[in-house]
Short mmCIF file of C-alpha atoms and ligand atoms in Angstrom, two decimals:
data_model
loop_
_atom_site.label_atom_id
_atom_site.label_comp_id
_atom_site.label_asym_id
_atom_site.label_seq_id
_atom_site.Cartn_x
_atom_site.Cartn_y
_atom_site.Cartn_z
CA MET M 22 42.29 63.79 14.17
CA PRO M 23 39.90 61.81 11.94
CA CYS M 24 40.13 58.09 12.36
CA THR M 25 41.03 56.65 9.00
CA PRO M 26 42.75 53.32 8.56
CA SER M 27 46.00 55.04 7.64
CA ASN M 28 45.84 57.14 10.79
CA VAL M 29 45.33 53.98 12.77
CA ILE M 30 48.39 52.40 11.25
CA ALA M 31 50.43 55.53 11.91
CA ARG M 32 49.15 55.66 15.46
CA THR M 33 49.87 51.98 15.92
CA MET M 34 53.42 52.45 14.78
CA ARG M 35 53.82 55.23 17.32
CA LEU M 36 52.21 53.27 20.11
CA GLY M 37 54.17 50.21 19.04
CA SER M 38 57.33 51.97 20.07
CA VAL M 39 55.76 52.62 23.46
CA LEU M 40 54.40 49.16 24.01
CA GLY M 41 57.10 47.12 22.38
CA LEU M 42 57.19 45.59 18.95
CA VAL M 43 54.70 42.87 19.78
CA ILE M 44 51.87 45.36 19.66
CA LEU M 45 52.35 45.84 15.95
CA GLY M 46 50.32 42.74 15.32
CA LEU M 47 47.42 44.43 17.02
CA THR M 48 45.84 46.53 14.32
CA LEU M 49 44.62 44.31 11.56
CA PRO M 50 41.44 42.95 13.16
CA GLY M 51 40.48 46.50 14.07
CA LEU M 52 40.75 47.94 10.57
CA ALA M 53 37.10 47.36 9.93
CA SER M 54 36.44 49.76 12.80
CA PRO M 55 39.27 52.29 13.00
CA ALA M 56 37.79 54.33 15.85
CA ARG M 57 37.63 51.28 18.05
CA ALA M 58 41.10 50.11 17.13
CA ASP M 59 42.29 53.56 18.12
CA SER M 60 40.45 53.40 21.45
CA TYR M 61 41.86 49.94 22.02
CA LEU M 62 45.46 51.06 21.53
CA THR M 63 45.03 54.19 23.59
CA PHE M 64 43.51 52.11 26.35
CA VAL M 65 46.28 49.50 26.37
CA THR M 66 48.97 52.18 26.38
CA ALA M 67 47.32 53.97 29.29
CA LEU M 68 46.92 50.68 31.14
CA TRP M 69 50.64 49.96 31.48
CA PRO M 70 51.45 52.30 34.41
CA ARG M 71 48.49 50.90 36.33
CA ALA M 72 49.59 47.33 35.58
CA GLU M 73 53.17 48.07 36.59
CA LYS M 74 51.92 49.50 39.87
CA ALA M 75 49.98 46.26 40.42
CA GLY M 76 53.21 44.28 40.12
CA ILE M 77 52.87 43.14 36.50
CA SER M 78 56.16 42.72 34.64
CA ARG M 79 56.73 44.21 31.19
CA GLU M 80 57.23 40.69 29.87
CA THR M 81 53.85 39.49 31.18
CA PHE M 82 52.14 42.64 29.90
CA ASP M 83 53.54 42.40 26.39
CA ALA M 84 52.85 38.67 26.12
CA ALA M 85 49.25 39.23 27.28
CA PHE M 86 48.42 41.73 24.52
CA ALA M 87 50.55 40.26 21.75
CA GLY M 88 48.60 40.00 18.50
CA LEU M 89 45.27 41.10 19.97
CA GLY M 90 42.72 43.68 18.88
CA VAL M 91 39.10 44.58 19.48
CA ASP M 92 36.78 41.57 19.52
CA PRO M 93 33.76 42.54 17.36
CA LYS M 94 31.75 39.65 18.84
CA VAL M 95 32.12 41.18 22.32
CA ILE M 96 31.02 44.60 21.02
CA SER M 97 27.96 43.03 19.48
CA LEU M 98 27.03 40.88 22.49
CA ALA M 99 27.62 43.72 24.97
CA GLY M 100 25.08 45.81 23.07
CA THR M 101 22.24 43.34 23.45
CA GLN M 102 19.96 43.16 26.44
CA PRO M 103 17.39 40.43 26.87
CA GLU M 104 14.02 42.12 26.82
CA PHE M 105 11.98 39.38 28.40
CA ASN M 106 12.68 37.55 31.59
CA GLN M 107 12.32 33.82 31.10
CA THR M 108 9.96 32.21 33.59
CA ILE M 109 11.75 30.39 36.38
CA ARG M 110 10.10 27.18 35.30
CA ALA M 111 11.40 27.45 31.72
CA TYR M 112 14.90 28.19 33.01
CA VAL M 113 14.83 25.34 35.53
CA ASP M 114 13.39 22.80 33.07
CA ALA M 115 16.11 23.56 30.53
CA ARG M 116 18.78 22.83 33.15
CA LEU M 117 17.29 19.70 34.66
CA SER M 118 17.51 17.59 31.53
CA ALA M 119 17.91 13.82 31.82
CA ASP M 120 21.32 14.22 30.15
CA ARG M 121 22.64 16.65 32.74
CA ILE M 122 21.39 14.45 35.59
CA ALA M 123 22.89 11.27 34.08
CA GLN M 124 26.14 13.05 33.36
CA GLY M 125 26.22 14.44 36.90
CA ARG M 126 25.96 10.92 38.29
CA ALA M 127 28.72 9.71 35.97
CA MET M 128 30.94 12.63 37.03
CA ALA M 129 30.18 11.87 40.68
CA GLN M 130 31.69 8.41 40.11
CA ARG M 131 34.54 9.53 37.90
CA TRP M 132 35.73 12.26 40.28
CA LYS M 133 34.69 10.56 43.51
CA SER M 134 38.08 10.71 45.21
CA TRP M 135 38.43 14.46 44.58
CA LEU M 136 34.83 15.12 45.59
CA ASP M 137 35.55 13.15 48.80
CA LYS M 138 38.58 15.37 49.43
CA ALA M 139 36.65 18.56 48.66
CA GLU M 140 33.82 17.58 51.02
CA GLU M 141 36.32 16.76 53.72
CA ARG M 142 38.38 19.93 53.28
CA TYR M 143 35.61 22.47 52.65
CA GLY M 144 32.49 20.82 54.04
CA VAL M 145 30.57 21.54 50.83
CA ASP M 146 27.98 19.13 49.41
CA ARG M 147 29.44 17.28 46.39
CA TYR M 148 26.13 17.38 44.52
CA VAL M 149 26.01 21.16 44.68
CA ILE M 150 29.59 21.30 43.37
CA LEU M 151 28.55 19.07 40.46
CA ALA M 152 25.41 21.10 39.74
CA ILE M 153 27.37 24.38 39.59
CA TRP M 154 29.96 22.74 37.35
CA SER M 155 27.12 21.60 35.09
CA LEU M 156 25.44 25.00 34.85
CA GLU M 157 28.67 26.95 34.43
CA SER M 158 30.33 24.89 31.72
CA ASN M 159 28.43 21.64 31.20
CA TYR M 160 31.08 19.82 33.27
CA GLY M 161 33.85 21.48 31.31
CA ALA M 162 32.47 20.77 27.83
CA SER M 163 31.42 24.40 27.17
CA PRO M 164 33.59 26.83 29.15
CA GLY M 165 33.58 29.41 26.32
CA ASN M 166 36.44 29.95 23.91
CA SER M 167 36.85 33.72 24.06
CA ASP M 168 40.33 35.07 24.74
CA ILE M 169 39.85 36.67 28.17
CA ILE M 170 42.45 39.42 27.79
CA ARG M 171 40.88 40.38 24.47
CA SER M 172 37.34 40.26 25.84
CA LEU M 173 38.08 42.30 28.95
CA THR M 174 40.11 44.85 27.00
CA THR M 175 37.29 45.24 24.47
CA LEU M 176 34.71 45.62 27.24
CA ALA M 177 36.84 48.19 29.06
CA CYS M 178 37.95 50.25 26.08
CA CYS M 179 35.12 50.10 23.64
CA THR M 180 31.72 49.40 25.18
CA ALA M 181 29.62 51.38 27.61
CA LYS M 182 29.55 48.49 30.07
CA ARG M 183 31.15 49.65 33.34
CA PRO M 184 34.64 50.33 31.95
CA ASP M 185 36.30 50.73 35.37
CA LEU M 186 35.03 47.36 36.53
CA PHE M 187 36.37 45.58 33.45
CA ARG M 188 39.67 47.48 33.62
CA ASP M 189 40.13 46.26 37.21
CA GLU M 190 39.24 42.72 36.15
CA LEU M 191 41.80 43.00 33.37
CA ILE M 192 44.50 43.95 35.88
CA ASP M 193 43.49 40.90 37.94
CA ALA M 194 43.68 38.73 34.80
CA LEU M 195 47.23 40.01 34.27
CA LYS M 196 48.04 39.02 37.87
CA ILE M 197 46.91 35.46 37.09
CA LEU M 198 49.26 35.41 34.10
CA GLN M 199 52.02 36.88 36.24
CA GLU M 200 51.66 33.97 38.66
CA HIS M 201 51.88 31.45 35.80
CA ASP M 202 48.62 29.68 36.58
CA ILE M 203 47.88 29.67 32.84
CA THR M 204 49.38 30.95 29.58
CA PRO M 205 47.97 34.14 28.01
CA ARG M 206 46.21 32.36 25.15
CA GLY M 207 45.17 29.49 27.40
CA MET M 208 43.20 31.97 29.50
CA THR M 209 39.85 31.45 27.83
CA GLY M 210 36.25 31.73 28.93
CA SER M 211 33.06 33.64 28.23
CA TRP M 212 32.90 36.79 26.13
CA ALA M 213 32.03 38.67 29.33
CA GLY M 214 35.29 37.73 31.04
CA ALA M 215 34.37 34.67 33.12
CA LEU M 216 37.16 32.12 33.33
CA GLY M 217 37.31 28.44 32.49
CA GLN M 218 35.14 25.63 33.77
CA VAL M 219 34.04 27.49 36.92
CA GLN M 220 33.39 30.85 35.21
CA PHE M 221 35.01 32.98 37.92
CA MET M 222 35.75 36.58 37.02
CA PRO M 223 39.50 37.21 37.47
CA SER M 224 38.95 38.99 40.83
CA SER M 225 37.09 35.89 42.10
CA PHE M 226 39.83 33.63 40.75
CA LEU M 227 42.41 35.48 42.85
CA LYS M 228 40.27 35.12 45.97
CA TYR M 229 38.83 31.64 45.58
CA ALA M 230 40.64 29.44 43.06
CA VAL M 231 42.71 26.66 44.63
CA ASP M 232 45.41 24.28 43.48
CA MET M 233 43.62 21.15 44.66
CA ASP M 234 45.91 18.65 42.93
CA GLY M 235 49.04 20.36 44.23
CA ASP M 236 50.93 20.77 40.94
CA GLY M 237 51.66 24.43 41.64
CA LYS M 238 49.00 25.89 39.32
CA ARG M 239 45.43 26.92 39.99
CA ASP M 240 44.22 25.51 36.69
CA ILE M 241 40.44 25.81 36.38
CA TRP M 242 40.74 25.28 32.63
CA ASN M 243 42.32 21.84 32.42
CA GLU M 244 42.50 20.27 35.88
CA GLU M 245 39.23 18.86 37.19
CA PRO M 246 40.47 18.54 40.79
CA ASP M 247 41.18 22.31 40.78
CA VAL M 248 37.70 22.92 39.32
CA ILE M 249 36.08 20.88 42.10
CA GLY M 250 38.23 22.43 44.84
CA SER M 251 37.72 25.99 43.59
CA ILE M 252 33.92 25.72 43.53
CA ALA M 253 34.00 24.18 47.03
CA ASN M 254 36.36 26.84 48.37
CA TYR M 255 34.19 29.59 46.86
CA LEU M 256 31.09 28.28 48.63
CA LYS M 257 32.91 27.71 51.92
CA LEU M 258 34.09 31.33 51.86
CA HIS M 259 30.51 32.43 51.15
CA ASP M 260 29.25 31.04 54.44
CA TRP M 261 28.39 27.52 53.37
CA ASP M 262 26.76 25.75 56.32
CA ALA M 263 28.64 22.42 56.34
CA GLY M 264 26.59 19.27 56.37
CA LYS M 265 23.35 21.10 55.52
CA ARG M 266 21.20 21.13 52.41
CA TRP M 267 20.21 24.17 50.35
CA GLY M 268 16.49 23.69 50.94
CA TYR M 269 13.53 21.36 50.64
CA GLU M 270 10.39 21.19 48.59
CA VAL M 271 7.54 21.76 51.01
CA LYS M 272 3.77 21.75 51.05
CA LEU M 273 1.70 24.45 52.65
CA PRO M 274 -1.35 23.73 54.75
CA ALA M 275 -4.78 24.39 53.25
CA LYS M 276 -5.78 28.00 53.98
CA PHE M 277 -2.17 29.01 54.47
CA ASP M 278 -1.94 32.63 55.52
CA PHE M 279 0.46 34.12 52.96
CA THR M 280 0.73 37.34 54.95
CA ALA M 281 2.78 35.29 57.44
CA ILE M 282 5.67 35.11 54.96
CA ASN M 283 6.94 38.61 55.60
CA ALA M 284 6.85 38.06 59.36
CA HIS M 285 8.65 34.72 59.23
CA ASP M 286 11.08 35.01 56.31
CA GLY M 287 14.59 34.53 57.63
CA GLY M 288 13.25 33.34 60.98
CA LEU M 289 13.96 30.04 62.68
CA VAL M 290 12.77 26.95 60.88
CA GLY M 291 10.68 25.89 63.89
CA ALA M 292 8.33 28.83 63.32
CA TRP M 293 7.60 27.59 59.80
CA ALA M 294 6.90 24.10 61.10
CA LYS M 295 4.40 25.60 63.56
CA LEU M 296 2.62 27.27 60.64
CA GLY M 297 2.14 23.81 59.13
CA VAL M 298 4.86 23.98 56.47
CA ALA M 299 6.16 20.43 55.93
CA ARG M 300 8.47 18.55 53.57
CA VAL M 301 6.69 16.87 50.67
CA ASP M 302 8.50 13.59 51.38
CA GLY M 303 7.11 13.49 54.93
CA LYS M 304 10.54 13.60 56.53
CA PRO M 305 11.16 16.12 59.31
CA LEU M 306 12.55 19.56 58.58
CA PRO M 307 15.94 20.36 60.13
CA GLU M 308 15.66 21.35 63.78
CA THR M 309 17.87 24.38 63.52
CA GLY M 310 18.66 27.13 61.05
CA LYS M 311 17.00 30.16 59.54
CA ALA M 312 14.60 29.53 56.69
CA TRP M 313 12.88 31.42 53.90
CA LEU M 314 9.78 30.36 51.98
CA PHE M 315 10.24 30.64 48.23
CA LEU M 316 7.30 30.41 45.84
CA PRO M 317 8.89 30.68 42.38
CA ALA M 318 5.54 30.61 40.56
CA GLY M 319 3.36 32.09 43.27
CA ALA M 320 0.76 30.46 45.50
CA LYS M 321 -0.29 27.92 42.87
CA GLY M 322 3.17 26.55 42.11
CA PRO M 323 5.74 24.45 43.95
CA ALA M 324 7.00 25.75 47.32
CA PHE M 325 10.45 25.55 48.86
CA LEU M 326 11.83 26.23 52.28
CA THR M 327 15.36 27.50 51.68
CA PHE M 328 18.24 27.75 54.13
CA GLN M 329 21.62 29.46 54.47
CA ASN M 330 23.16 27.38 51.68
CA TYR M 331 20.61 28.71 49.18
CA TRP M 332 22.11 32.16 49.80
CA ALA M 333 25.64 30.77 49.51
CA ILE M 334 24.80 29.39 46.05
CA LYS M 335 23.07 32.66 45.16
CA THR M 336 26.35 34.57 45.57
CA TYR M 337 27.62 32.62 42.55
CA ASN M 338 24.83 34.08 40.42
CA ILE M 339 22.27 36.42 41.91
CA SER M 340 19.26 35.07 40.02
CA ASP M 341 16.72 32.87 41.76
CA SER M 342 16.31 30.88 38.54
CA TYR M 343 19.99 29.94 38.65
CA THR M 344 20.06 29.22 42.38
CA LEU M 345 16.95 27.06 42.34
CA SER M 346 18.28 25.19 39.27
CA VAL M 347 21.54 24.41 41.07
CA GLY M 348 19.66 23.19 44.14
CA LEU M 349 17.23 21.04 42.18
CA LEU M 350 19.89 19.63 39.85
CA ALA M 351 21.98 18.71 42.91
CA ASP M 352 18.92 16.96 44.33
CA ARG M 353 18.31 15.01 41.10
CA ILE M 354 21.95 13.89 40.88
CA ARG M 355 21.70 12.85 44.53
CA GLY M 356 18.66 10.73 43.66
CA ILE M 357 15.74 12.80 44.95
CA PRO M 358 12.76 12.38 42.61
CA SER M 359 11.06 15.15 40.62
CA LEU M 360 8.99 17.90 42.19
CA GLN M 361 5.64 17.02 43.69
CA GLY M 362 4.26 20.54 43.37
CA ARG M 363 2.78 21.43 39.98
CA TRP M 364 3.81 24.46 38.04
CA PRO M 365 0.79 26.56 36.99
CA ALA M 366 -0.35 25.60 33.48
CA GLN M 367 -0.08 29.14 32.18
CA GLU M 368 2.79 30.65 34.03
CA THR M 369 3.45 34.24 33.17
CA THR M 370 6.27 36.54 33.98
CA LEU M 371 6.88 40.24 33.70
CA ASN M 372 9.56 41.67 31.46
CA ARG M 373 12.20 44.08 32.73
CA ALA M 374 10.21 47.18 31.83
CA GLN M 375 7.18 45.85 33.70
CA ILE M 376 9.20 44.93 36.79
CA THR M 377 10.80 48.37 36.69
CA ALA M 378 7.32 49.92 36.56
CA MET M 379 6.27 47.73 39.49
CA GLN M 380 9.32 48.75 41.55
CA LYS M 381 8.70 52.43 40.81
CA LYS M 382 5.04 52.19 41.76
CA LEU M 383 5.79 50.37 45.02
CA LYS M 384 8.38 53.01 45.87
CA THR M 385 5.90 55.79 45.09
CA LEU M 386 3.44 54.11 47.43
CA GLY M 387 6.04 54.33 50.19
CA TYR M 388 7.44 50.81 50.21
CA PRO M 389 11.18 50.38 50.91
CA ILE M 390 12.48 49.68 47.40
CA GLU M 391 16.13 50.71 47.23
CA THR M 392 17.10 49.58 43.74
CA ILE M 393 15.00 50.02 40.63
CA ASP M 394 16.68 47.61 38.25
CA GLY M 395 13.98 45.55 36.53
CA LYS M 396 14.88 42.46 38.53
CA ILE M 397 12.70 41.11 41.26
CA GLY M 398 14.52 40.64 44.56
CA PRO M 399 13.57 39.98 48.19
CA ALA M 400 12.68 43.63 48.91
CA ALA M 401 10.33 43.88 45.94
CA ARG M 402 8.70 40.55 46.81
CA ALA M 403 8.19 41.60 50.45
CA ALA M 404 6.74 44.96 49.39
CA LEU M 405 4.48 43.30 46.86
CA ARG M 406 3.20 40.85 49.49
CA THR M 407 2.32 43.70 51.83
CA TRP M 408 0.52 45.56 49.05
CA GLN M 409 -1.27 42.38 47.90
CA ALA M 410 -2.57 41.78 51.43
CA LYS M 411 -3.87 45.38 51.62
CA ALA M 412 -5.47 45.01 48.20
CA GLY M 413 -7.25 41.82 49.22
CA LEU M 414 -5.16 39.59 46.91
CA VAL M 415 -3.28 36.40 47.75
CA ALA M 416 -0.09 37.76 49.31
CA ASP M 417 2.36 35.46 47.53
CA GLY M 418 4.74 38.15 46.22
CA TYR M 419 4.40 36.79 42.71
CA PRO M 420 4.00 39.49 40.08
CA THR M 421 1.72 38.70 37.17
CA PRO M 422 0.43 41.12 34.52
CA ALA M 423 -2.94 41.15 36.33
CA VAL M 424 -1.26 42.04 39.63
CA LEU M 425 0.75 44.78 37.94
CA GLN M 426 -2.39 46.16 36.30
CA LYS M 427 -4.14 46.41 39.64
CA LEU M 428 -1.06 47.89 41.30
CA SER M 429 -0.68 50.51 38.57
CA ALA M 430 -4.32 51.55 39.08
CA THR M 431 -3.78 52.09 42.82
CA PRO M 432 -4.05 55.78 43.64
CA1 CA X 283 46.60 22.40 40.03
#
């Protein structure tokens, strides 16, 4: 059946009788794109049995979808892919502004009693909670104003972006409505489905959001104590090591043997100290814990020894740029001065296509690269270090266009 606007209206009328009268309000925004409006309605109709099985009432279901349609903004944003990876330095600098630091200190005062409670209950560093709050929603000022039910439905029905994943998240969003934590139209967030001031996906909300202020609702949209408690609970349940820091800026000894990184990464901190790695502020490194050396701009840039809590933060957002920004912003709010290490004057980074090419080449050469995804992770860095050492380069695991060129030319 061709998808003309009149067909859509006819179809809507038919589906309206299935879904309840509220759905009649659904079509108008979709008229500009009849095929999508059709997909949207078909999807919502087919969703009901699954929702019912998940314990969602008809009342909750109808209220959730009342008056909604495809969100063209989501369609448009879902179709774009950033071509270039920003350098870590550019990302970090943009998030360590004087404003964010000053505001973090003000929020530390304003919400002190709840941060005290969160530290006591979950053991999580208040400055890391503040830094995540800052990066996720600018302390609640920019949580995103997309209607989450509409966004997730659009993503699941009408884009090529992992429809099953977004359908499952949509069911979880309905569960949140079912439990009356928030009203359907109060459930706002990012176009990609992340909720409120903490930007949890609905599945994360169900696992990690807490009602810190005890009013009976887990309200990460309007209640700052719940925001603070939910971030803390999330980190605690991702193996936060209570009382410890995320990492330290370090300096490497002159003539540091970069090939030692692969052998020592994830090993006990004492082994790094023996190699001459030391904190830039001259204070001693912790005596216990596993540590990883992170060189975000290669051998010539700043160096960090990271610990378990770096990985806990990284579960919030897998990118090293994000994780390092959270750690460094937490440090600045805490009162630790700026980095002592210098970023290279002309820092370069590879784009996704180049990193994909690098991963493929390393795999072809027999290195253990499991995922070829255009993002540089620990496995790719370790493989690159091994190859760099063999090729007589500084084995810092930092890919530059020159390194890629040489790698590509390797038989
Ligand atoms: Ca609450």
